[in-house]
mmCIF file of N, CA and C in Angstrom:
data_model
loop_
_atom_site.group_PDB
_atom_site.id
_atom_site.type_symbol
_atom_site.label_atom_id
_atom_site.label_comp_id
_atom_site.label_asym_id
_atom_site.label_seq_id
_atom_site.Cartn_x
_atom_site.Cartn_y
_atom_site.Cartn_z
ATOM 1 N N UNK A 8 -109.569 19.785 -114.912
ATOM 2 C CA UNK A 8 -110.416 20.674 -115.669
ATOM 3 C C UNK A 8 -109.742 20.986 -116.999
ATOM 4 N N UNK A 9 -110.208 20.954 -118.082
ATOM 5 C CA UNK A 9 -109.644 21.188 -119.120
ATOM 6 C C UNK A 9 -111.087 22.087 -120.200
ATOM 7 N N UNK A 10 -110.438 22.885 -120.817
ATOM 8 C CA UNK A 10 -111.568 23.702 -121.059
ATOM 9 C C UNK A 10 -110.759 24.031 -122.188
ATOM 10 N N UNK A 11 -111.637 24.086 -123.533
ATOM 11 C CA UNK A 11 -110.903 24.515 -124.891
ATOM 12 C C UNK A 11 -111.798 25.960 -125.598
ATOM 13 N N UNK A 12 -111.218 26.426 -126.356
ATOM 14 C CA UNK A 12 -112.000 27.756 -126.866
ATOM 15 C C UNK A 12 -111.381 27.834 -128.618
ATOM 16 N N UNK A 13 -111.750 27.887 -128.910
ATOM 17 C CA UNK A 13 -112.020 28.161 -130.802
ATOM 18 C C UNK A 13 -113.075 29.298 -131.410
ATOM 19 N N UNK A 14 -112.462 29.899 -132.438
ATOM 20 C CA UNK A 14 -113.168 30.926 -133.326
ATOM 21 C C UNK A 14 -113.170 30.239 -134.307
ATOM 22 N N UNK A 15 -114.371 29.426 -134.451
ATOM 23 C CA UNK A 15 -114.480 28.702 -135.677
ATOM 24 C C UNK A 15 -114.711 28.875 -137.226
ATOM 25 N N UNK A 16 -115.202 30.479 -136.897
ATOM 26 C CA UNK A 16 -115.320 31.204 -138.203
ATOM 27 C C UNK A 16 -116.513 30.754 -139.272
ATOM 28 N N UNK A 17 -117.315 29.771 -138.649
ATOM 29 C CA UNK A 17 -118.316 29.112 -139.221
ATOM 30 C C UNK A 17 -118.429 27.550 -139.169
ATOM 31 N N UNK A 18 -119.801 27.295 -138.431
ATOM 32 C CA UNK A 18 -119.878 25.429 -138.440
ATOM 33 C C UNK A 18 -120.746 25.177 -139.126
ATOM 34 N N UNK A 19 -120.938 25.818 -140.262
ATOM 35 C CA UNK A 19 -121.507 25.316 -141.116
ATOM 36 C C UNK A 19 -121.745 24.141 -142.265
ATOM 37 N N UNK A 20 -120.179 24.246 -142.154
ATOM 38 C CA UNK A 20 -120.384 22.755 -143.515
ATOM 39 C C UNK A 20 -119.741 21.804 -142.759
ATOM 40 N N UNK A 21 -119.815 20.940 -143.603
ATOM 41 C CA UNK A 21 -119.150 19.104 -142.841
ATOM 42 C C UNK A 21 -117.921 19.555 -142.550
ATOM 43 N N UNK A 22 -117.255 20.048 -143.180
ATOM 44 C CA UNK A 22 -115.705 20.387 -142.997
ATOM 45 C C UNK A 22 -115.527 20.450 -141.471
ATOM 46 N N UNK A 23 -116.053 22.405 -140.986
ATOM 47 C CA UNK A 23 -115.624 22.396 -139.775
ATOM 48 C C UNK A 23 -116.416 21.259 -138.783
ATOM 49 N N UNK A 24 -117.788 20.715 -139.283
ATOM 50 C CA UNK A 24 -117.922 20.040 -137.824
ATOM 51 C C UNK A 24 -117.614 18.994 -137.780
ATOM 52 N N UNK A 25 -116.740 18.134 -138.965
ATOM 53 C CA UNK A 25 -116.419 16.850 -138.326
ATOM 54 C C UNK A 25 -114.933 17.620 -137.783
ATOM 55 N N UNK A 26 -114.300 18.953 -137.987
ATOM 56 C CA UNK A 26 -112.965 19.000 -137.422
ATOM 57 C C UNK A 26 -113.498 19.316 -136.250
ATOM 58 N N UNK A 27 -114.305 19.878 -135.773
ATOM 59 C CA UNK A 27 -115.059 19.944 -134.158
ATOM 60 C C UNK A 27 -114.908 18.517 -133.582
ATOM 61 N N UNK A 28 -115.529 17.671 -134.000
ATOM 62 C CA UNK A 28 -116.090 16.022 -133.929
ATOM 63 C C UNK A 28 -114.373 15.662 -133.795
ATOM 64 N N UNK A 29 -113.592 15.619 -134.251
ATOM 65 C CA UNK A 29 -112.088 15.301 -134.407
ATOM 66 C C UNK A 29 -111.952 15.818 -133.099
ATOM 67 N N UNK A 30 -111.817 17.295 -132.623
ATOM 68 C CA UNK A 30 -110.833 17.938 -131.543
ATOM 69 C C UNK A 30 -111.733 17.783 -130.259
ATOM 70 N N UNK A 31 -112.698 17.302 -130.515
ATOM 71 C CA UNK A 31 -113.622 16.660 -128.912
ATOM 72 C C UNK A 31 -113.231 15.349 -128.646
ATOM 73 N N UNK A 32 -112.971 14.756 -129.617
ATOM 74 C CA UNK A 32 -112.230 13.002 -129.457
ATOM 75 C C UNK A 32 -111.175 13.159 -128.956
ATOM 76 N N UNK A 33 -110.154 13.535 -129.874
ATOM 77 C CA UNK A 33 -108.754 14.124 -129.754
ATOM 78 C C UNK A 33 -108.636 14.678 -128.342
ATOM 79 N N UNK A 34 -109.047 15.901 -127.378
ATOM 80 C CA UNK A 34 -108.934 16.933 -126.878
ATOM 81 C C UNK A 34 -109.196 16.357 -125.417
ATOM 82 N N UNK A 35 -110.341 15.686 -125.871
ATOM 83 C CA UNK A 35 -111.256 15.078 -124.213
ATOM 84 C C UNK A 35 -111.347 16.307 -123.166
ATOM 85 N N UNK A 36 -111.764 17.411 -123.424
ATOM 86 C CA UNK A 36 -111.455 18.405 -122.776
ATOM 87 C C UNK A 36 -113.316 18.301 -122.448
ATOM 88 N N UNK A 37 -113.325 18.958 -121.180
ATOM 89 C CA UNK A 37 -114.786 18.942 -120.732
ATOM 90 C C UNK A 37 -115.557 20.264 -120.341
ATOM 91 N N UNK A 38 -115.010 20.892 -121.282
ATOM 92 C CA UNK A 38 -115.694 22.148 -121.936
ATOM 93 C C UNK A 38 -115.238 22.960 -123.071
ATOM 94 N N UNK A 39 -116.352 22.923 -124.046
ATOM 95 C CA UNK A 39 -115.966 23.699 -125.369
ATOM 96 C C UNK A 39 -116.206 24.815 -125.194
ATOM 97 N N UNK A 40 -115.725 26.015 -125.637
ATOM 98 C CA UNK A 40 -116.103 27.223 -126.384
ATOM 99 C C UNK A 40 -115.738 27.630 -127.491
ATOM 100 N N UNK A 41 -117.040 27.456 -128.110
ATOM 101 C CA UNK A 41 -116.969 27.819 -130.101
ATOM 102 C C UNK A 41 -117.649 29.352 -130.125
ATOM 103 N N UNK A 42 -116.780 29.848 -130.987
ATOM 104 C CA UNK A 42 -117.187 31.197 -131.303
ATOM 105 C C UNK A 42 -117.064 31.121 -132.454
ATOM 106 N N UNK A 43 -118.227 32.507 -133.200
ATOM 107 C CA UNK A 43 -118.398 32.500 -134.505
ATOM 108 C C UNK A 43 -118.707 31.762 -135.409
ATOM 109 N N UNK A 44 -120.015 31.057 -134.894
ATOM 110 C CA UNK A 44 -120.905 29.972 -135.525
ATOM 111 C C UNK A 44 -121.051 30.136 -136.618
ATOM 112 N N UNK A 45 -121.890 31.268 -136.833
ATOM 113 C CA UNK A 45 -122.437 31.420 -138.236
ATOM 114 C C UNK A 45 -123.850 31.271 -137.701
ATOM 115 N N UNK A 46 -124.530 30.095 -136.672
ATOM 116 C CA UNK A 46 -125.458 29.434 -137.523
ATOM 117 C C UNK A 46 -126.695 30.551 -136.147
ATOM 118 N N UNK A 47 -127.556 30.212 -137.165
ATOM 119 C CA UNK A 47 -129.105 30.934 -136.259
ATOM 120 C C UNK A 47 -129.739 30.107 -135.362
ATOM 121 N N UNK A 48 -129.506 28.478 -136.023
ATOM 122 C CA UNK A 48 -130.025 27.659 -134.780
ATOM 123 C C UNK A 48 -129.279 26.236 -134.349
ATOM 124 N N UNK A 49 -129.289 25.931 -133.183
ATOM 125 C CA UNK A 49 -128.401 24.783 -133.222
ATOM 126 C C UNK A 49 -129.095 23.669 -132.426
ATOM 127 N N UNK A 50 -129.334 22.759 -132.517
ATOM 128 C CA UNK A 50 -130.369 21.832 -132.235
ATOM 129 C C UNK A 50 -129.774 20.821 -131.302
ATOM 130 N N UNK A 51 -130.117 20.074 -130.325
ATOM 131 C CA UNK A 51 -129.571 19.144 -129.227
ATOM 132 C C UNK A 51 -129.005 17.793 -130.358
ATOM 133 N N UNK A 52 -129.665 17.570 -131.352
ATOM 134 C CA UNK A 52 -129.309 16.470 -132.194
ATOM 135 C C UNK A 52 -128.181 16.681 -132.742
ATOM 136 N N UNK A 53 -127.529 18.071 -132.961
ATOM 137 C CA UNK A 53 -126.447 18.434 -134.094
ATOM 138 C C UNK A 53 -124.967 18.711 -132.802
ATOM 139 N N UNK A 54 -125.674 18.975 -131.808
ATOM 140 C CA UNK A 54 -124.138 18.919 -130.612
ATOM 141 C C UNK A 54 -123.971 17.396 -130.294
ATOM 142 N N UNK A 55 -125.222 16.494 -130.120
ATOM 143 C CA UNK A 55 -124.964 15.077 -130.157
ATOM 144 C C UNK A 55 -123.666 14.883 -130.765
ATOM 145 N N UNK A 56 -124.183 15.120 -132.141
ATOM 146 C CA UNK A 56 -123.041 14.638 -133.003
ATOM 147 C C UNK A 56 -121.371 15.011 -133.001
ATOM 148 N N UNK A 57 -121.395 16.217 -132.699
ATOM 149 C CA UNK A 57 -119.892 16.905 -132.447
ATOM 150 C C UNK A 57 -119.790 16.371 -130.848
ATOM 151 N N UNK A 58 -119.874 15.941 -130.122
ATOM 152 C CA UNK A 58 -119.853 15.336 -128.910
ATOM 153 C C UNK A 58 -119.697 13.950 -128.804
ATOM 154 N N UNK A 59 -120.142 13.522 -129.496
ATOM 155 C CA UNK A 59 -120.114 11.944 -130.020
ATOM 156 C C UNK A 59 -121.146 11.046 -129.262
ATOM 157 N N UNK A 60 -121.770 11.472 -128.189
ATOM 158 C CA UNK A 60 -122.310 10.570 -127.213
ATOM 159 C C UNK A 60 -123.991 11.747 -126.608
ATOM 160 N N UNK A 61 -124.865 11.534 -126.033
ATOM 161 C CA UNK A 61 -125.661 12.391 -125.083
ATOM 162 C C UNK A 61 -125.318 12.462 -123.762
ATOM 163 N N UNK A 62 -124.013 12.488 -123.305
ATOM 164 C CA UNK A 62 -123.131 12.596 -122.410
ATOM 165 C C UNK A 62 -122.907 14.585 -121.957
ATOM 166 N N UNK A 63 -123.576 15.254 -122.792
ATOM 167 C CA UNK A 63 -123.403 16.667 -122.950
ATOM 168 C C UNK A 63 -124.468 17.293 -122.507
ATOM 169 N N UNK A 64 -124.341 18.746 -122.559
ATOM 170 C CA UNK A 64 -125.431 19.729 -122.387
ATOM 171 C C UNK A 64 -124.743 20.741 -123.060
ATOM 172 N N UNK A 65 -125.248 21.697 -123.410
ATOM 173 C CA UNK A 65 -124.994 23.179 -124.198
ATOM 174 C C UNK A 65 -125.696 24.302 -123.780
ATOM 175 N N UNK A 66 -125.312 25.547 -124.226
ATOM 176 C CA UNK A 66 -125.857 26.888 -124.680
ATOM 177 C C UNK A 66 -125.586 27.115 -125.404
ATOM 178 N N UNK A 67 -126.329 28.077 -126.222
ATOM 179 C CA UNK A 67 -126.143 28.790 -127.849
ATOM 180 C C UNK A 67 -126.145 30.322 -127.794
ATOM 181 N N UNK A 68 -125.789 30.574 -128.103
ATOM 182 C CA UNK A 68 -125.854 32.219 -129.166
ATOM 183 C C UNK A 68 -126.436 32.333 -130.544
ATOM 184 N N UNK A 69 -127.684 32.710 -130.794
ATOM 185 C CA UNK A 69 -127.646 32.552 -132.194
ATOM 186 C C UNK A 69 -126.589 34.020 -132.844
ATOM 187 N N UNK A 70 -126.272 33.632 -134.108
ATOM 188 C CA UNK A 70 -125.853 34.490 -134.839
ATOM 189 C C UNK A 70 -126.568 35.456 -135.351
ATOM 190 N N UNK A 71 -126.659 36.845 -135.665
ATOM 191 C CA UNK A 71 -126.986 38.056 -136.377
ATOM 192 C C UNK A 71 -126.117 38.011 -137.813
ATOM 193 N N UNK A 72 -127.316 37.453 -138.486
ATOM 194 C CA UNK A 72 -127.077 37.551 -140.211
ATOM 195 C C UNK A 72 -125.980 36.875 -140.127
ATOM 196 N N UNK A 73 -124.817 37.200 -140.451
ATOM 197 C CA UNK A 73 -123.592 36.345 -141.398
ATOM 198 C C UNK A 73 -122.079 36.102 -140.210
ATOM 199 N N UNK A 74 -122.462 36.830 -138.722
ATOM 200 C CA UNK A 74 -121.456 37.105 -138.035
ATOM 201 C C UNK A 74 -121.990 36.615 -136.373
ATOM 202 N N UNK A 75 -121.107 36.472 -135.503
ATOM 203 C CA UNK A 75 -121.407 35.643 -134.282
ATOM 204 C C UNK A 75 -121.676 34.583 -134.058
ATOM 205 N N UNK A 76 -122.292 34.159 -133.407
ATOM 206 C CA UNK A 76 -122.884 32.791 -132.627
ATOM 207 C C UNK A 76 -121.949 31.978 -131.980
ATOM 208 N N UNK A 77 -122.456 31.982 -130.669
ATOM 209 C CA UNK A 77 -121.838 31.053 -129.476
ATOM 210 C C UNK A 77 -122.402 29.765 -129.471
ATOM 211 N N UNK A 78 -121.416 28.682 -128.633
ATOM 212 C CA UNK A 78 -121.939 27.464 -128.285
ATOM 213 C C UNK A 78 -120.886 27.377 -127.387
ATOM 214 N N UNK A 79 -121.635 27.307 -126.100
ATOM 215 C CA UNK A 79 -120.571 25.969 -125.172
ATOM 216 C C UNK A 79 -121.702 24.919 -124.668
ATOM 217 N N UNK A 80 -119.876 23.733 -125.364
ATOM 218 C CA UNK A 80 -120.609 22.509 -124.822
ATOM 219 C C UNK A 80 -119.825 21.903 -123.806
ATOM 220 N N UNK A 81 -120.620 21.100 -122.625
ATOM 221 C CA UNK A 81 -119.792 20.797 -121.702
ATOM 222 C C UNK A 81 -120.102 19.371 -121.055
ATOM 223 N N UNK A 82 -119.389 18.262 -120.355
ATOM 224 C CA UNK A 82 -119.604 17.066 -119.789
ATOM 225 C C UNK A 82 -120.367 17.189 -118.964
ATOM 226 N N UNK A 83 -121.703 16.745 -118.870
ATOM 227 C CA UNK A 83 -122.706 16.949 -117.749
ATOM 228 C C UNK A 83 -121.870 16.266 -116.575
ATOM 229 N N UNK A 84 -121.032 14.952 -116.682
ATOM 230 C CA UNK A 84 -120.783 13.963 -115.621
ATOM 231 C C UNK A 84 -119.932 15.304 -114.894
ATOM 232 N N UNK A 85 -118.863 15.907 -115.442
ATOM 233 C CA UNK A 85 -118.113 16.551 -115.565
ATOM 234 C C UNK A 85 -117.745 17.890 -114.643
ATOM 235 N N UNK A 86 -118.878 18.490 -115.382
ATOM 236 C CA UNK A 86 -119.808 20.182 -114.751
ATOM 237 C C UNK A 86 -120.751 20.142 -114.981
ATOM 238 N N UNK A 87 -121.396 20.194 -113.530
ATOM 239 C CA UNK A 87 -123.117 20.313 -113.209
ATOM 240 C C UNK A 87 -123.655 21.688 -113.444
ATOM 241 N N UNK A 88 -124.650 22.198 -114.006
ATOM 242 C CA UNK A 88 -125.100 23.943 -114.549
ATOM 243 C C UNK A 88 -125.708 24.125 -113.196
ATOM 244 N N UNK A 89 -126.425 25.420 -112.925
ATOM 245 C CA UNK A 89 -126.774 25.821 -111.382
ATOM 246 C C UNK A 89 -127.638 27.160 -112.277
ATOM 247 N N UNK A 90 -126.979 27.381 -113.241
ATOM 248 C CA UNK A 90 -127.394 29.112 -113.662
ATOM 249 C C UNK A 90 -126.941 29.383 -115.249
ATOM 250 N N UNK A 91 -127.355 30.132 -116.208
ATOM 251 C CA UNK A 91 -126.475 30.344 -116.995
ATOM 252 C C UNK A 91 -127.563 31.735 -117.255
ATOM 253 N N UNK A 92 -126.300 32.525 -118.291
ATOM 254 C CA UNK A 92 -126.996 33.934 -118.726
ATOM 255 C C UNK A 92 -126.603 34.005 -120.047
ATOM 256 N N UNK A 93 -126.957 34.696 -120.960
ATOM 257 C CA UNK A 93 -126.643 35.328 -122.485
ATOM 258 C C UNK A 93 -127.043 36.216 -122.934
ATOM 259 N N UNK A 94 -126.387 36.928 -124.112
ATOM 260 C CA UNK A 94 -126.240 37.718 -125.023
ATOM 261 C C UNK A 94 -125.927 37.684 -126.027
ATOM 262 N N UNK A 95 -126.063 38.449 -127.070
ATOM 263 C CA UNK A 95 -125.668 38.337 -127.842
ATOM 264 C C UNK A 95 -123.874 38.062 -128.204
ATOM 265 N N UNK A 96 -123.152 38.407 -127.457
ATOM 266 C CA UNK A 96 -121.670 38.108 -127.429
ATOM 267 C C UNK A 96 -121.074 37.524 -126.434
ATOM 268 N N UNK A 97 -122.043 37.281 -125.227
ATOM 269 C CA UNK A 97 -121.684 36.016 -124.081
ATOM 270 C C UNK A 97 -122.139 35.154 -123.764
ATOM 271 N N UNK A 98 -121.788 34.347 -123.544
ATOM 272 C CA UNK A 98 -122.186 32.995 -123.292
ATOM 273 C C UNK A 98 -121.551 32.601 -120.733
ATOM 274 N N UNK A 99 -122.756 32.758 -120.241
ATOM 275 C CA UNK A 99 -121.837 33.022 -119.051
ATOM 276 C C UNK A 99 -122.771 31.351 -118.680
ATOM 277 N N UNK A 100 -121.971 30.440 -117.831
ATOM 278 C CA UNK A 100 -122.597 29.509 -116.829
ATOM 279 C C UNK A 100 -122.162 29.459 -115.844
ATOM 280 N N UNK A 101 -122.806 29.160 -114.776
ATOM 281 C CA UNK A 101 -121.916 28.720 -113.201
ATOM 282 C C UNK A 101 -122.788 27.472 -113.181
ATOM 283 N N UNK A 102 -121.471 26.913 -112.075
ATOM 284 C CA UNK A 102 -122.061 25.229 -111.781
ATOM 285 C C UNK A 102 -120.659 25.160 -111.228
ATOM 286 N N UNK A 103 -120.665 23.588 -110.829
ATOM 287 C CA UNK A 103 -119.603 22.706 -109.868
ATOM 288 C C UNK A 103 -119.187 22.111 -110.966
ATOM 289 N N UNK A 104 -117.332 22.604 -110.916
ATOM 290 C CA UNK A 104 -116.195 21.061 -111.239
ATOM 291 C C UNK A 104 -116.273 19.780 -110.356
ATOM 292 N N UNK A 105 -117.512 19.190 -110.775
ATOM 293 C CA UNK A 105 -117.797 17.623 -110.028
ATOM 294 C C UNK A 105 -116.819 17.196 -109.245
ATOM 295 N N UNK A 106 -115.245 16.879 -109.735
ATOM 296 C CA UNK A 106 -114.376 15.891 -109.098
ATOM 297 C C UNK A 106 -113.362 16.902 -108.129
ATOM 298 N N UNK A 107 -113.364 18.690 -108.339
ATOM 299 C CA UNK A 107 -112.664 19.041 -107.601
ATOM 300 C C UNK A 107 -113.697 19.949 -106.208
ATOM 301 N N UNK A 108 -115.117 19.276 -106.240
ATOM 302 C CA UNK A 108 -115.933 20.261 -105.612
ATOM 303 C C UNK A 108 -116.097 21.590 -105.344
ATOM 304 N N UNK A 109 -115.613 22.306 -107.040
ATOM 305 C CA UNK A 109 -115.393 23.314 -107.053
ATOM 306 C C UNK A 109 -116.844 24.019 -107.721
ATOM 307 N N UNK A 110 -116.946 25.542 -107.071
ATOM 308 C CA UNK A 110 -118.236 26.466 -107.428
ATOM 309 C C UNK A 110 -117.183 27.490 -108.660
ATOM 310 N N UNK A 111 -117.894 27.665 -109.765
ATOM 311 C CA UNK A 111 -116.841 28.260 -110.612
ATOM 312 C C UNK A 111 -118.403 28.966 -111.651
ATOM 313 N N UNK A 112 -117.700 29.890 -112.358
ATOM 314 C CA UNK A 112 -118.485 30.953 -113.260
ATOM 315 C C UNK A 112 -117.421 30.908 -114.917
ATOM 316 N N UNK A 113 -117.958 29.760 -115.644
ATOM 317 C CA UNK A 113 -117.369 30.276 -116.941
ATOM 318 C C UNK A 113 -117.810 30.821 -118.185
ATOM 319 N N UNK A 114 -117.384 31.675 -118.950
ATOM 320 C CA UNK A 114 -117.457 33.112 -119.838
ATOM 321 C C UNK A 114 -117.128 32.605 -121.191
ATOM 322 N N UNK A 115 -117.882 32.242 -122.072
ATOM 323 C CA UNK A 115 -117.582 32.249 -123.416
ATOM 324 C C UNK A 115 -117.878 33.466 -124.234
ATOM 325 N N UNK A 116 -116.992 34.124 -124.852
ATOM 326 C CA UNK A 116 -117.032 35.877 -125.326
ATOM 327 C C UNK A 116 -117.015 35.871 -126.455
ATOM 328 N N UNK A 117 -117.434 36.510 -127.442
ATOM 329 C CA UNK A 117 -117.144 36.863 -128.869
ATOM 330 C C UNK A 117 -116.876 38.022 -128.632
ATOM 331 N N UNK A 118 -115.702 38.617 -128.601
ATOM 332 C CA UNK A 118 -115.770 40.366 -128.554
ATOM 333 C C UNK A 118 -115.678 41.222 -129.675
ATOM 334 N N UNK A 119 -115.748 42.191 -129.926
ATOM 335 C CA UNK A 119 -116.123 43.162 -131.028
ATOM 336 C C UNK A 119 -114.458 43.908 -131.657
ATOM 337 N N UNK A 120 -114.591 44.019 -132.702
ATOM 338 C CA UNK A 120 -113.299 44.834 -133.138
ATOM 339 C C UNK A 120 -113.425 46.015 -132.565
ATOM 340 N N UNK A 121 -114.355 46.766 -132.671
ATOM 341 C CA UNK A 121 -114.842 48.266 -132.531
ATOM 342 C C UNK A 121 -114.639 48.911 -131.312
ATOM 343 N N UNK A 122 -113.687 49.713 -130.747
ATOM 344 C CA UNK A 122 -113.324 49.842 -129.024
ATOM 345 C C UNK A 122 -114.579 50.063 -128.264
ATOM 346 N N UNK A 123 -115.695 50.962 -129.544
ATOM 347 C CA UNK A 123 -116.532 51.501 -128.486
ATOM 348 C C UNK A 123 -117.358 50.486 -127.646
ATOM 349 N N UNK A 124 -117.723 49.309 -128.922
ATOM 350 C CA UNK A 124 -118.259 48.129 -128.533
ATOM 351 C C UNK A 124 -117.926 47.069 -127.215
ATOM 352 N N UNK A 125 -116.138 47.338 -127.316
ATOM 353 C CA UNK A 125 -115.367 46.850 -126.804
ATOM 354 C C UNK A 125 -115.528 46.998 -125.324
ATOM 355 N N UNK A 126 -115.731 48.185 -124.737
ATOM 356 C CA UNK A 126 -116.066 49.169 -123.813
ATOM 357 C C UNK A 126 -117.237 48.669 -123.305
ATOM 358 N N UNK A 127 -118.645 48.515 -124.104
ATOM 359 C CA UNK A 127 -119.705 47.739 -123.742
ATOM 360 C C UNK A 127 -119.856 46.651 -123.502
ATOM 361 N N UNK A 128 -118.530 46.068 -123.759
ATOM 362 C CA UNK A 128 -118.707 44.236 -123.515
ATOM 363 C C UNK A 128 -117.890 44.552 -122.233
ATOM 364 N N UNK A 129 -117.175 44.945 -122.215
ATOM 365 C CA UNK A 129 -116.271 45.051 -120.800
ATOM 366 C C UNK A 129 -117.539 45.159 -119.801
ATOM 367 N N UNK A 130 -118.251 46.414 -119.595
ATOM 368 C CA UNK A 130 -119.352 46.512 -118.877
ATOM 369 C C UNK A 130 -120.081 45.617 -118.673
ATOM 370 N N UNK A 131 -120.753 44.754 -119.387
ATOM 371 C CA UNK A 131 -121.495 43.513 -119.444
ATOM 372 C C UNK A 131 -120.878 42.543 -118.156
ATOM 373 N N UNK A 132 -119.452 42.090 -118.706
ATOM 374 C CA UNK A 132 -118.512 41.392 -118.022
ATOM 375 C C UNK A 132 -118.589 41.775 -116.680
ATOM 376 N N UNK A 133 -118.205 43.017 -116.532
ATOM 377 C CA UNK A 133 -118.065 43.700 -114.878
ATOM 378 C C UNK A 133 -119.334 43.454 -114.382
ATOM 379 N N UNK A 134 -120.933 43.868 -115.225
ATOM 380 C CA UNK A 134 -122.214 43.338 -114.442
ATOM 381 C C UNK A 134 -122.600 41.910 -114.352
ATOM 382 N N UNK A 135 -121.482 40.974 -115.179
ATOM 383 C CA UNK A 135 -121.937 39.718 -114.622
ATOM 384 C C UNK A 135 -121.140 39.319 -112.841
ATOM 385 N N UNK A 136 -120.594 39.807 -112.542
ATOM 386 C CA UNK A 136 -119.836 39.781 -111.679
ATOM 387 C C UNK A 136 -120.451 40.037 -110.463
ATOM 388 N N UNK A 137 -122.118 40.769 -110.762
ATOM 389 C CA UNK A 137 -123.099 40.981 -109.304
ATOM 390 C C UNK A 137 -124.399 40.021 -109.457
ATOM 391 N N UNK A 138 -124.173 38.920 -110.661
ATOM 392 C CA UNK A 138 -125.405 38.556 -110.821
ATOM 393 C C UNK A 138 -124.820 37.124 -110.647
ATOM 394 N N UNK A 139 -123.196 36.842 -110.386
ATOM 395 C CA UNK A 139 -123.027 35.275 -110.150
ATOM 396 C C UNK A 139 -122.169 35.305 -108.993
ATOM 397 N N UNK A 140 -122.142 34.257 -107.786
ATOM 398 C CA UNK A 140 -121.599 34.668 -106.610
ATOM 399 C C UNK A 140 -120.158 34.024 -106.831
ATOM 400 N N UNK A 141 -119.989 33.063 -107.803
ATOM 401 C CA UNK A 141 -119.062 32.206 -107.233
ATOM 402 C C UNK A 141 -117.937 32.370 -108.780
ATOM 403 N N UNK A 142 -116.445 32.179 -107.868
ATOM 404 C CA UNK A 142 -115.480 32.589 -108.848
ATOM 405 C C UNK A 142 -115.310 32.355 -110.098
#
């Protein structure tokens, strides 16, 4: 299982997504988590490309104005989906690690500077914890 996470700070221009496109070649890791998109929409054609192949599946977050947005992308062969949930600052899926026949729940987060906020994402977190059974 190999699972990568980045605050990309924006995938907006060629820059960061061919360095995306680079660290998915490079990385071979079979799950992304990108935080801090930027972008409002992200299209199955444009993860193609940072993926290199239709070998993938995703979720998104869109962004609010100039700040947020999630994406995880992950190896369908890889990890099979079963469920997924979102928010505006999470990104949650469960499904099976195919080769270790494992049931697993993974969390892509953008969290907030602001404690109070901070406090509310914690909560979120703790209520995903009655809405997915498996670790």
């Amino acid at each position: 299982m190999r699972i990568l996470s980045w605050n990309i700070r924006g995938l907006g221009s060629e820059v960061k997504r061919e360095a995306v496109k680079r660290l998915c070649r490079l990385s071979r890791a079979f799950v992304y988590f990108i935080q801090e998109t930027k972008l409002e929409v992200i299209i199955k054609d444009a993860v193609r490309k940072l993926w290199r192949d239709d070998n993938c599946e995703f979720r998104f977050v869109a962004a609010v104005g100039r700040s947020g947005g999630l994406l995880t992308m992950w190896d369908k062969n890889k990890f099979i989906l079963f469920k997924d949930w979102s928010d505006d600052r999470v990104i949650a899926i469960e499904g099976k690690w195919v080769k270790e026949d494992l049931d697993v729940v993974l969390i892509n987060v953008y969290a907030p500077n602001i404690v109070s906020e901070q406090c509310t994402l914690w909560g979120v977190i703790m209520e995903l914890r009655n809405q997915f059974a498996s670790p």
